[in-house]
Short mmCIF file of C-alpha atoms and ligand atoms in Angstrom, two decimals:
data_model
loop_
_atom_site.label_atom_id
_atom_site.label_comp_id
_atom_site.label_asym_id
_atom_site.label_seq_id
_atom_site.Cartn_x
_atom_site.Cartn_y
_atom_site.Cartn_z
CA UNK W 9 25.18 8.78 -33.69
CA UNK W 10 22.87 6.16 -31.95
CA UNK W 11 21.03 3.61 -33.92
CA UNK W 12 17.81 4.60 -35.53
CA UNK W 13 15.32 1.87 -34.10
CA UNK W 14 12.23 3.36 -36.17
CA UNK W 15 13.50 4.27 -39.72
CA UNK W 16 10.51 3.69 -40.88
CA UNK W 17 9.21 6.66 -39.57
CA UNK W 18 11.87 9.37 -41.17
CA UNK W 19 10.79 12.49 -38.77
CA UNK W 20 8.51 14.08 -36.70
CA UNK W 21 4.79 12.73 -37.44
CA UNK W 22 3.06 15.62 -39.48
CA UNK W 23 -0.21 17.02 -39.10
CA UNK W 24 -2.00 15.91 -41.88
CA UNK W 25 -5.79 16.94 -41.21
CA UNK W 26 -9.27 15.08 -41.98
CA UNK W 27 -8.94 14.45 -45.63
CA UNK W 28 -5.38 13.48 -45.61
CA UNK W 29 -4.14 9.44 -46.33
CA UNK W 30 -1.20 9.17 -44.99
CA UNK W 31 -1.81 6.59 -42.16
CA UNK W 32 1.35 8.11 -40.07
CA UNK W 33 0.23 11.37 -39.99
CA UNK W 34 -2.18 13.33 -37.39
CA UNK W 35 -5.80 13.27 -38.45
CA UNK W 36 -7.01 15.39 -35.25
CA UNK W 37 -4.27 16.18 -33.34
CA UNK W 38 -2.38 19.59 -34.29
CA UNK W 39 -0.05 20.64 -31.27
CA UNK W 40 -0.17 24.81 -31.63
CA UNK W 41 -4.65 24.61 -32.71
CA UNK W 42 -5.93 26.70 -29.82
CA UNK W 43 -8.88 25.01 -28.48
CA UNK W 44 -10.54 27.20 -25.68
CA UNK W 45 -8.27 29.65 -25.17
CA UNK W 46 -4.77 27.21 -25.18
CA UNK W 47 -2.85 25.46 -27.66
CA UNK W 48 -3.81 21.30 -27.85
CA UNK W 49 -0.19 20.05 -26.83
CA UNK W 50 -1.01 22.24 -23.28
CA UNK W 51 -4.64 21.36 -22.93
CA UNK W 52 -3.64 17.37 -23.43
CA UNK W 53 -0.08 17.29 -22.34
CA UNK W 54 0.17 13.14 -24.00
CA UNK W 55 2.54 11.37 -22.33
CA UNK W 56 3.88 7.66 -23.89
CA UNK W 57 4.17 5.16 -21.32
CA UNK W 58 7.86 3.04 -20.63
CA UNK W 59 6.42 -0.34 -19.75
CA UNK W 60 4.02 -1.34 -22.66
CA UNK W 61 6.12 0.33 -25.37
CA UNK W 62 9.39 -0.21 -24.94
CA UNK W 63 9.70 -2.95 -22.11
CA UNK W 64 6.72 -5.51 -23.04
CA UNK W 65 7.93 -7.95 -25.84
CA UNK W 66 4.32 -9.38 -26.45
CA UNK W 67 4.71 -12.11 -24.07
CA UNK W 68 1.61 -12.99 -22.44
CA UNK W 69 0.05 -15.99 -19.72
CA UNK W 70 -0.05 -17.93 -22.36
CA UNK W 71 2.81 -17.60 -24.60
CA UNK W 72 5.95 -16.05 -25.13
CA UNK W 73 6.87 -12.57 -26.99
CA UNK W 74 5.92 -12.01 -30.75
CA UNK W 75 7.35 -8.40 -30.77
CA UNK W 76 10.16 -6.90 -32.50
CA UNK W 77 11.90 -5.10 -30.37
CA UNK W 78 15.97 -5.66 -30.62
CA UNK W 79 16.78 -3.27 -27.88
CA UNK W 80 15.04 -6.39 -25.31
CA UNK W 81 18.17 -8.28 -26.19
CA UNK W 82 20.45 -9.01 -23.20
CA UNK W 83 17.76 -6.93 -20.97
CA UNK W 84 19.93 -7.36 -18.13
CA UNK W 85 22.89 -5.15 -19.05
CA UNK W 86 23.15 -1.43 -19.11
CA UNK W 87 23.70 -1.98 -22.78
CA UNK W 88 20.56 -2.67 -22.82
CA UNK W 89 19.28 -0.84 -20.62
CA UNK W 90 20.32 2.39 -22.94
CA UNK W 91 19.68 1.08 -25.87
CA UNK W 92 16.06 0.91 -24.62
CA UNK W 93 16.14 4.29 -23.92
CA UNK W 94 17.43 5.51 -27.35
CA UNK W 95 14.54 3.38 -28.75
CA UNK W 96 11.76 5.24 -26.16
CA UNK W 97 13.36 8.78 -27.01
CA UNK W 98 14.02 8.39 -30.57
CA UNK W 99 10.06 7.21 -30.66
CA UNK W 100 9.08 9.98 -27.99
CA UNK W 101 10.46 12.72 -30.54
CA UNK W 102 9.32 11.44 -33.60
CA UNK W 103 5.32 11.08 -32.47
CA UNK W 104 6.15 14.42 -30.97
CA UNK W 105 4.45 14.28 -27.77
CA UNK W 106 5.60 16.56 -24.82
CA UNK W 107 6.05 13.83 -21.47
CA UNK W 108 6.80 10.33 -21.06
CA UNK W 109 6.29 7.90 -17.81
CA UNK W 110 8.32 5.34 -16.24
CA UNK W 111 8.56 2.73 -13.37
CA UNK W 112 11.86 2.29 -11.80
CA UNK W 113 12.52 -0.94 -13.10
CA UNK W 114 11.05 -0.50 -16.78
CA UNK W 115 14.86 1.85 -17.14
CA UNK W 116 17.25 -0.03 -14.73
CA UNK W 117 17.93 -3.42 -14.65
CA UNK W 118 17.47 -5.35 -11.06
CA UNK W 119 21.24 -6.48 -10.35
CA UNK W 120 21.64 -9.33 -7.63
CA UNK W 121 21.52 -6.72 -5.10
CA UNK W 122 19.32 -4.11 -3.84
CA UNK W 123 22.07 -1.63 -4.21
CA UNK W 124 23.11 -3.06 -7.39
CA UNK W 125 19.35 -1.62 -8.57
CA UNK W 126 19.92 1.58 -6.53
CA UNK W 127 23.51 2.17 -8.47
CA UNK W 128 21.57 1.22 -11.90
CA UNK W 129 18.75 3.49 -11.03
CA UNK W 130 21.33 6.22 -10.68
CA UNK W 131 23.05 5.73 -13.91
CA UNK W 132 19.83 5.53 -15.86
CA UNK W 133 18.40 8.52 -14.63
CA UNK W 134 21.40 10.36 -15.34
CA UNK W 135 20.81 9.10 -19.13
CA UNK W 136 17.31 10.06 -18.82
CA UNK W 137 18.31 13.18 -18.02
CA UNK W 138 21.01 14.05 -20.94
CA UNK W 139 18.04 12.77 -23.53
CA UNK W 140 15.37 14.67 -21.95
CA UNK W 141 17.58 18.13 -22.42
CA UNK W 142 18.74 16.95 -25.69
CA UNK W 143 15.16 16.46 -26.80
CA UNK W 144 13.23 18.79 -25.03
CA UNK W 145 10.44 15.75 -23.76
CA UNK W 146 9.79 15.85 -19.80
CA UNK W 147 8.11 13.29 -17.28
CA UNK W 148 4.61 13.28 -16.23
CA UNK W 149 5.33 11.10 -13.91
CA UNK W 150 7.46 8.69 -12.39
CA UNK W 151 6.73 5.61 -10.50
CA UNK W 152 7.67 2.11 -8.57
CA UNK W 153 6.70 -1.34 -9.53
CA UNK W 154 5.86 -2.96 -7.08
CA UNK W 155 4.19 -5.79 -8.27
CA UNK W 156 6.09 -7.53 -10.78
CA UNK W 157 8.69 -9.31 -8.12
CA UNK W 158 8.24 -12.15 -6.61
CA UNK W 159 9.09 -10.65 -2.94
CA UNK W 160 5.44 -8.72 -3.71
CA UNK W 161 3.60 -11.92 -4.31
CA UNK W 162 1.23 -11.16 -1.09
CA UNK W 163 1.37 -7.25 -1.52
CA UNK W 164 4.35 -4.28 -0.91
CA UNK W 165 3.10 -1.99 1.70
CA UNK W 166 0.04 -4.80 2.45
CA UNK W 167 2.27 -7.69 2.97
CA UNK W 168 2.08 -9.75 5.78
CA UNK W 169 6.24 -9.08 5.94
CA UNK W 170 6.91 -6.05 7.48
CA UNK W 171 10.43 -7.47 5.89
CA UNK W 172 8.57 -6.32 2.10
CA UNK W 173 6.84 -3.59 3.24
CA UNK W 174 10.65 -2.34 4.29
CA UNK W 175 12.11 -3.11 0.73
CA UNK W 176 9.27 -1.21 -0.48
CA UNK W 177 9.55 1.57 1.33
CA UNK W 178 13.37 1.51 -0.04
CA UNK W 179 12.16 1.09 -3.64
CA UNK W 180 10.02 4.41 -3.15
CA UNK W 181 12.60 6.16 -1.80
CA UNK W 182 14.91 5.70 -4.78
CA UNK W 183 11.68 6.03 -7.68
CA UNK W 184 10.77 9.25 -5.99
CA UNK W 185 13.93 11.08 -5.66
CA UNK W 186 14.60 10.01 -9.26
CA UNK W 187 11.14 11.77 -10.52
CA UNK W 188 11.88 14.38 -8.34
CA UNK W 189 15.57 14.41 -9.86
CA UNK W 190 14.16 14.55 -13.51
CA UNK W 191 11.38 16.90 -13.11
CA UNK W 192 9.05 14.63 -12.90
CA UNK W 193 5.11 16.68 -12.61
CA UNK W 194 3.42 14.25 -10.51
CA UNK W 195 4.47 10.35 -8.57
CA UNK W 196 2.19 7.95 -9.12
CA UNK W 197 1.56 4.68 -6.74
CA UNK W 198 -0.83 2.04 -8.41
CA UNK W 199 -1.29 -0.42 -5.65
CA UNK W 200 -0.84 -3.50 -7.65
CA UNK W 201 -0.67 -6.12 -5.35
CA UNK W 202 -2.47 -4.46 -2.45
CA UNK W 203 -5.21 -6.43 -1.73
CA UNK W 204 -5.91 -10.00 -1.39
CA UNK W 205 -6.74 -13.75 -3.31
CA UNK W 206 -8.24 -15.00 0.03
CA UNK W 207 -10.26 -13.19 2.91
CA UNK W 208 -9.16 -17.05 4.83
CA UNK W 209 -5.46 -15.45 5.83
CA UNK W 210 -5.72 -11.98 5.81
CA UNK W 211 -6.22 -9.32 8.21
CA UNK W 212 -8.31 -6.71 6.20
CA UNK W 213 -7.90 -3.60 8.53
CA UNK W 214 -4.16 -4.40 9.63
CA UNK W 215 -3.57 -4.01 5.94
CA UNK W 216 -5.09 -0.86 5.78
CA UNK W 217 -3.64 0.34 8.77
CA UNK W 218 0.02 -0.62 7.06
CA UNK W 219 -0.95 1.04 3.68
CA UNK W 220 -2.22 4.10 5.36
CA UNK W 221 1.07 4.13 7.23
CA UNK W 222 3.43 3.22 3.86
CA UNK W 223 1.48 6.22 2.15
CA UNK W 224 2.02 8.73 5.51
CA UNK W 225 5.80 7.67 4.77
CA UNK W 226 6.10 8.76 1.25
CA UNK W 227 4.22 12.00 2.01
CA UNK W 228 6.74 12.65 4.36
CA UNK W 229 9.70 12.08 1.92
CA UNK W 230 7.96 14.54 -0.76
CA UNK W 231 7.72 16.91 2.06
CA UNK W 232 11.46 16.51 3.10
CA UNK W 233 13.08 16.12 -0.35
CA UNK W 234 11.14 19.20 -1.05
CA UNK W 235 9.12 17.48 -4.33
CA UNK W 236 6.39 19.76 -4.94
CA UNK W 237 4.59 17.59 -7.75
CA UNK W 238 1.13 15.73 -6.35
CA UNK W 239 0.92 12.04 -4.99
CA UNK W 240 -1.41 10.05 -7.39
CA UNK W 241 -3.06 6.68 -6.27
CA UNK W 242 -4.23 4.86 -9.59
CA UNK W 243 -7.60 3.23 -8.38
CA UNK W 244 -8.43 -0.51 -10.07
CA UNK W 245 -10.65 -2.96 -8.60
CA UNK W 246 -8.96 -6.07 -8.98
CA UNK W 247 -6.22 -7.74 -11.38
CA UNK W 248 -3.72 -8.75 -10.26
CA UNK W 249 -5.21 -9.61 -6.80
CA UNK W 250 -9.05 -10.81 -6.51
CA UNK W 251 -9.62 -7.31 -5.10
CA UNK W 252 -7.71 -4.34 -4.46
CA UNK W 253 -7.95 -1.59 -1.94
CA UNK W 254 -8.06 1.26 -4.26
CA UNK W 255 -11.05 -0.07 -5.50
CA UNK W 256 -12.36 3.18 -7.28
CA UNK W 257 -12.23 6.72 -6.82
CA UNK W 258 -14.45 6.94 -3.55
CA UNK W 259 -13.22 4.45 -2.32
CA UNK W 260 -9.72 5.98 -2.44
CA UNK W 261 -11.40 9.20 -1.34
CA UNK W 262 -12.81 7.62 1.81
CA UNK W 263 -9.56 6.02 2.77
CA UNK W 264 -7.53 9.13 2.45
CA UNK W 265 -10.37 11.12 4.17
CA UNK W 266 -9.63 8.56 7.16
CA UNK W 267 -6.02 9.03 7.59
CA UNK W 268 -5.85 12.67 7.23
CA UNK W 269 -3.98 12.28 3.78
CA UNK W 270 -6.10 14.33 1.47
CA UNK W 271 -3.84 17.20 1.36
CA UNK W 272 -1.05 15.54 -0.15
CA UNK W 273 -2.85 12.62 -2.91
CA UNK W 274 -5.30 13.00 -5.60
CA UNK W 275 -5.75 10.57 -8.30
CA UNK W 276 -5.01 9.02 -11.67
CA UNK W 277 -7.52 7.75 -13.31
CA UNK W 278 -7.80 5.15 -15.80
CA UNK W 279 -10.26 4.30 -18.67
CA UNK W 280 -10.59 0.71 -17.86
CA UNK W 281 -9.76 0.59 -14.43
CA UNK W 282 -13.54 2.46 -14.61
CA UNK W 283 -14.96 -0.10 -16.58
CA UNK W 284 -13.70 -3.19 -14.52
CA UNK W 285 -15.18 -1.27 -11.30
CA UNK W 286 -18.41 -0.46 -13.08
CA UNK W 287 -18.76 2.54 -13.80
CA UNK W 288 -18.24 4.43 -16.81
CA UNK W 289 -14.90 6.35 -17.15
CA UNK W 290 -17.06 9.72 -17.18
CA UNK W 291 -18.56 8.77 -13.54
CA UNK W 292 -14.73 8.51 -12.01
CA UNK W 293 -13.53 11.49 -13.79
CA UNK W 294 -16.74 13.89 -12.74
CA UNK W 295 -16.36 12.28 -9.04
CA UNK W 296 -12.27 13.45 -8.80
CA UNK W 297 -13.13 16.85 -10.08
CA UNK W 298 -16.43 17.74 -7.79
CA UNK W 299 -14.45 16.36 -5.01
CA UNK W 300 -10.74 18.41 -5.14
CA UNK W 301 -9.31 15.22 -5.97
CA UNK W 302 -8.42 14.78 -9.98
CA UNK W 303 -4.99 14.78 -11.09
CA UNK W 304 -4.18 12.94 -14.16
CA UNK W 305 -5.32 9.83 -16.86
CA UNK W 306 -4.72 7.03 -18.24
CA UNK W 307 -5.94 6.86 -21.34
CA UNK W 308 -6.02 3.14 -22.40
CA UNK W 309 -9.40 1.41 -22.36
CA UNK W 310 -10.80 -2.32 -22.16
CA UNK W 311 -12.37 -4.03 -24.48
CA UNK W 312 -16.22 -5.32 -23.56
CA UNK W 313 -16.23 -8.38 -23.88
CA UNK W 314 -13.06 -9.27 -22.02
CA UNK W 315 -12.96 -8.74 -18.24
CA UNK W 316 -9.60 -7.86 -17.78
CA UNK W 317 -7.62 -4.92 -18.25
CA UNK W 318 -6.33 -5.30 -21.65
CA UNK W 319 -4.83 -1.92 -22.21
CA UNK W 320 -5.78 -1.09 -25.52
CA UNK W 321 -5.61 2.59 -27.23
CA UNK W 322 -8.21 5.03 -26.74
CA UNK W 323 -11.21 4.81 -29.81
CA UNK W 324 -13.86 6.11 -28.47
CA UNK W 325 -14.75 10.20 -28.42
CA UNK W 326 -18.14 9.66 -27.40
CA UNK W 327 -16.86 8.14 -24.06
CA UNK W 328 -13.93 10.66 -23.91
CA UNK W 329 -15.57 13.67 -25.11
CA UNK W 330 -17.64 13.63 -21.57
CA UNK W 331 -14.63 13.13 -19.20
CA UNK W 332 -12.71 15.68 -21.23
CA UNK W 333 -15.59 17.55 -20.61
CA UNK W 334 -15.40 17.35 -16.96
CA UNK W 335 -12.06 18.06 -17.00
CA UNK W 336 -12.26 21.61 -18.68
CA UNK W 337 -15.57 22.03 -15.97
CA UNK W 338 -12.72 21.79 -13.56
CA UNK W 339 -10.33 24.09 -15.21
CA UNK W 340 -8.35 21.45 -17.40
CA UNK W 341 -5.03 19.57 -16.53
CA UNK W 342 -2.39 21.38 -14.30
CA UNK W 343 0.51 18.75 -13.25
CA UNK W 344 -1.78 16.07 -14.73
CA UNK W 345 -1.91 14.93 -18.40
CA UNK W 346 -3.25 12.24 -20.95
CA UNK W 347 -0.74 8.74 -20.10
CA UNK W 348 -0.82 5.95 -22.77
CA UNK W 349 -0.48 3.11 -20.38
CA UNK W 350 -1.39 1.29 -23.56
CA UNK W 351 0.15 -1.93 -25.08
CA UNK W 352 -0.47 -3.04 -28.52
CA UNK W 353 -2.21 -6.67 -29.64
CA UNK W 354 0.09 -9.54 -29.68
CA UNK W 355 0.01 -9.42 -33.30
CA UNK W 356 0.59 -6.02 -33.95
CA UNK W 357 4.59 -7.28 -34.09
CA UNK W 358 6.08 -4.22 -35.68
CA UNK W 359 7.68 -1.16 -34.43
CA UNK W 360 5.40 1.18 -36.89
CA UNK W 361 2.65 -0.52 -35.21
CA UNK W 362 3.38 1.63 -32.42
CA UNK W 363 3.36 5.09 -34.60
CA UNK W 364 -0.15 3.74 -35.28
CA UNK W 365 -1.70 2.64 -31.81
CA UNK W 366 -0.34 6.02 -30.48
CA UNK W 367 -1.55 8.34 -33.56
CA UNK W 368 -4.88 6.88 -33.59
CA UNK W 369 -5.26 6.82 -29.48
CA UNK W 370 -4.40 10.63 -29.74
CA UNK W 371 -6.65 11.76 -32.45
CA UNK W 372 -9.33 10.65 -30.46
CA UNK W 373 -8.15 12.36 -27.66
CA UNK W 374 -8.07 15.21 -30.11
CA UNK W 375 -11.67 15.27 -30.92
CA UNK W 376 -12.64 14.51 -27.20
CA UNK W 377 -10.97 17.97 -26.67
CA UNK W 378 -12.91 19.88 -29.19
CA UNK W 379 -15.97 17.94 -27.95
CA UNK W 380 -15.65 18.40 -24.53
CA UNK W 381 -14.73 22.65 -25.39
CA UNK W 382 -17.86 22.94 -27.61
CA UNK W 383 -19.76 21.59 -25.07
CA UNK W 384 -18.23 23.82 -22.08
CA UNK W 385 -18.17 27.17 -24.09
CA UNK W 386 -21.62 26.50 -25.42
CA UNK W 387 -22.87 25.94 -21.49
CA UNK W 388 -24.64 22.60 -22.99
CA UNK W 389 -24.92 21.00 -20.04
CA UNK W 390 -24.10 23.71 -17.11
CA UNK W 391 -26.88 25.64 -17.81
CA UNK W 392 -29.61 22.49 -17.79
CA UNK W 393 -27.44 21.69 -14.45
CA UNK W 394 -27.94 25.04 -12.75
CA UNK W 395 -31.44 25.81 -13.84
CA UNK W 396 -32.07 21.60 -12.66
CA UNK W 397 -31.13 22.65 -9.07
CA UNK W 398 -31.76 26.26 -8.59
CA UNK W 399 -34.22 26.50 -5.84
CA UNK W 400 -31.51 25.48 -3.48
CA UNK W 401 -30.58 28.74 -4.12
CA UNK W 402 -34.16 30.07 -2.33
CA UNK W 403 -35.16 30.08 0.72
CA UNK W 404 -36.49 26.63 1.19
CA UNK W 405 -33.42 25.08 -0.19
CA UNK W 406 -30.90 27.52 1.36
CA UNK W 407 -32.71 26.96 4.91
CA UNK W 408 -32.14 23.19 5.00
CA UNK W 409 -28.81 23.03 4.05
CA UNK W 410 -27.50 26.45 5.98
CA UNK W 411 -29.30 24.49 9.03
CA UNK W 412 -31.62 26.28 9.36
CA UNK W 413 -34.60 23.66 9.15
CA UNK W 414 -35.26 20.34 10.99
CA UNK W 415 -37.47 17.74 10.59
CA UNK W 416 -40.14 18.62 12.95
CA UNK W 417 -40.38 22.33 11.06
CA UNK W 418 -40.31 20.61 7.56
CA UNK W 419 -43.03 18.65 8.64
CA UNK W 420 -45.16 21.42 10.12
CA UNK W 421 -44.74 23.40 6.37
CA UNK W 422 -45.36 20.27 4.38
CA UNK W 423 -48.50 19.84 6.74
CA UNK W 424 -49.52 23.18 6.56
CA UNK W 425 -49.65 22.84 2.69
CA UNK W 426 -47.68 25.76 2.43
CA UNK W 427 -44.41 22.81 0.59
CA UNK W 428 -45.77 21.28 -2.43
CA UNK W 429 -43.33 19.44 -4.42
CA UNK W 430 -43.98 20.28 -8.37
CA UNK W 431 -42.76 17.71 -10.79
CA UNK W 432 -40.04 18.14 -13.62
CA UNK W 433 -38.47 17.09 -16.49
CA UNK W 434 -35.11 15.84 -16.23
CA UNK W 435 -34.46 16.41 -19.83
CA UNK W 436 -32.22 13.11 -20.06
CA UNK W 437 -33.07 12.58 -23.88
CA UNK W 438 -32.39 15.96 -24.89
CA UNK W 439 -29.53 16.30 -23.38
CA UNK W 440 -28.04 13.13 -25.30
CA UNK W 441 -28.83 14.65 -28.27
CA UNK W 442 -27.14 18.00 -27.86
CA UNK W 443 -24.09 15.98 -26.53
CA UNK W 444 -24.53 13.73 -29.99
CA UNK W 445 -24.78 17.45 -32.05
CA UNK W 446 -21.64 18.11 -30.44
CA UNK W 447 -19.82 15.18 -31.17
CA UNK W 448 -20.88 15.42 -34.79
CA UNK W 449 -20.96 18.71 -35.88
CA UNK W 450 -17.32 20.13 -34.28
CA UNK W 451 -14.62 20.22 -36.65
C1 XLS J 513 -2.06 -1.39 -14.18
C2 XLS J 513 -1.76 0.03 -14.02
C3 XLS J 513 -0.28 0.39 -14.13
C4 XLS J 513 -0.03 1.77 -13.58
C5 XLS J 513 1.40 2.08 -13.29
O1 XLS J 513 -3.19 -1.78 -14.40
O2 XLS J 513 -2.55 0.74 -14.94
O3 XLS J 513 0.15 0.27 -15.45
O4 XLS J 513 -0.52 2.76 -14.44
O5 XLS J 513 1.93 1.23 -12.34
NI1 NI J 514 -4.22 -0.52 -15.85
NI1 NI J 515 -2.34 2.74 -15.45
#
């Protein structure tokens, strides 16, 4: 019998509905409810995030940790190291959520050497994997940090070392095999460090050039270790470099567009990494899924007044509802799901505090869902959408994009008088307000 970390919490966290007052219960959320034609556990898929939860002891730039979390004791040992994980999978099981995600380092500790991590690595996925079939929960995805050392000060694949980029490319290696290893449904690479603090010493488009290359390599690998779960690059704008190459989704789509790698990556999107790019979280969302290229989310959002990514819990619907809503446009998830890379306040010190960050982020989610299907089945939106462009359906509009037009004969018909552009309502107002019905009517 392994130590129960959360007693507090005696079993699985209950549906409890609207009207109910027990604060760890689900308001929202109920698993098997089949929203649009699937149960809410598959349209969702929630995955708890490694890092935040069960690696983060509250410690911050300014002080030192304030959580309780006993398993953080002796973090360098094995020991540890699985009584971390009984913590993460006793908590996975209780909120009752299908996935969880890791970085390599957030389940192994370093060692001196790099093959002292690679050993540890092995071990703890091994673990992983025992809990995972004893449990029943599965990985969304897998990553590596590659930030947090101090080897990646100046970057991993971006480093002026080719000596880093090396020991990142090692790092990858192992973090990849062990998603692939444990099922993992997608690999994610957040390029943390890959950017700059100063344009003085640094070569912008040699960086590029070695990024492009580093992600070339790890397509590869997928290819050869036969992983058939999507790439994901995690656009953010800046933090913890002054700016980052993935800046935001178009950017990433441009860059992948350039090196002939938009077969193999799509992305993983995050709430605030939206907001510190500006745009709203709906804009990245709607630009993955018109463009081929959405995979997954993270769920954790910022906080307005603060310009830094402060990873709180989702508590919004009104800005979920409309990227859930672009997600079901685009035929829902598939390997992708709803990550919490969320971290409680500094003050929220106890372990429960996590049943209630998690229960509340997920609710929301919840609603988003029925939102975003009300919306979708009902054709709120679509239908203004289509009717908004439908004379490029007719033969004006089909003849300049099939080609078929130029300038000079546009100009001859607009001369002729035989073109007359008619004005219209864009219907912006009323639109809000049937998105506002929705979001207060569905139950
Ligand atoms: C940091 C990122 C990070 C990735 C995983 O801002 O969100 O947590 O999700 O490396
Ligand atoms: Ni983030
Ligand atoms: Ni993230």
């Amino acid at each position: 019998m392994t130590e129960a970390f959360f007693s507090d919490v005696a079993g699985r966290v209950p549906f409890g509905g609207l009207g109910g007052d027990e604060d760890v219960a689900y308001r929202v959320y109920d698993p098997d409810r089949i929203v649009a034609g699937k149960r809410m556990e598959d349209h969702l898929r929630i995955a708890v995030c490694y890092w935040h939860s069960f690696a983060w002891s509250g410690a911050d730039v300014f002080g030192d940790g304030t959580l309780d979390r006993p398993w953080l004791q002796d973090s360098a040992s094995l020991d540890a190291a699985r009584r971390k994980m009984d913590a993460a999978f006793e908590f996975f099981t209780k909120l009752g959520v299908p996935f969880f995600t890791f970085h390599d380092v957030d389940i192994a500790p370093q060692g001196e050497r790099f093959s002292d991590f690679a050993r540890n690595l092995e071990t703890m996925v091994e673990e992983a994997e025992k809990r995972m079939a004893e449990t029943g929960v599965r990985l969304l995805w897998g990553t590596a940090n590659l930030f947090s050392h101090p080897r990646y000060a100046a970057g991993a694949a971006t480093n002026p070392d080719p000596a880093v980029f090396a020991h990142a490319a090692a790092q990858v290696r192992h973090a990849l095999e062990a998603t692939h290893h444990l099922g993992g449904q997608n690999y994610v690479l957040w390029g943390g460090r890959e950017g700059y603090e100063s344009l003085l010493n640094t070569r912008l488009a040699h960086e590029e050039r070695q990024l492009a290359r580093f992600l070339t390599m790890v397509a590869e690998h997928k290819r050869d270790i036969g992983f058939e779960g999507p790439l994901l690059i995690e656009p953010k704008p800046a933090e913890p470099t002054k700016h980052q190459y993935d800046h935001d989704a178009a950017t990433v789509h441009g860059f992948l567009a350039r090196y002939d790698l938009l077969d193999e990556f799509r992305l993983n999107l995050e709430v605030n990494h939206a907001t510190l790019a500006g745009h709203s979280f709906h804009h990245e969302v709607a630009y993955a899924v018109e463009h081929g290229l959405f995979g997954s989310i993270d769920a954790n959002r910022g906080d307005e007044q603060n310009g830094w990514d402060t990873d709180q819990f989702p508590n919004s619907v009104d800005e979920l509802s409309l990227a859930m809503y672009e997600i079901l446009r685009g035929g829902g998830f598939t390997t992708g799901g709803c990550n919490f890379d969320t971290k409680l306040r500094r003050q929220s010190i106890d372990r429960t505090d996590l049943f209630h960050g998690h229960i509340g982020g997920i609710d929301t989610l919840a609603r988003a869902l029925l939102v975003a299907a009300e919306l979708h089945e009902r054709e709120t939106l679509s239908a203004a959408r289509a009717s908004r462009y439908a004379d490029w359906d007719g033969e004006l509009g089909a003849g300049i994009l099939e080609g078929r037009e130029t300038l000079a004969s546009l100009e001859r018909r607009v001369s002729a008088g035989e073109i007359v552009p008619t004005g219209r309502s864009g219907r912006q107002e009323l639109l809000e307000n049937r998105v506002n019905a929705a979001i207060w009517s569905v139950s």
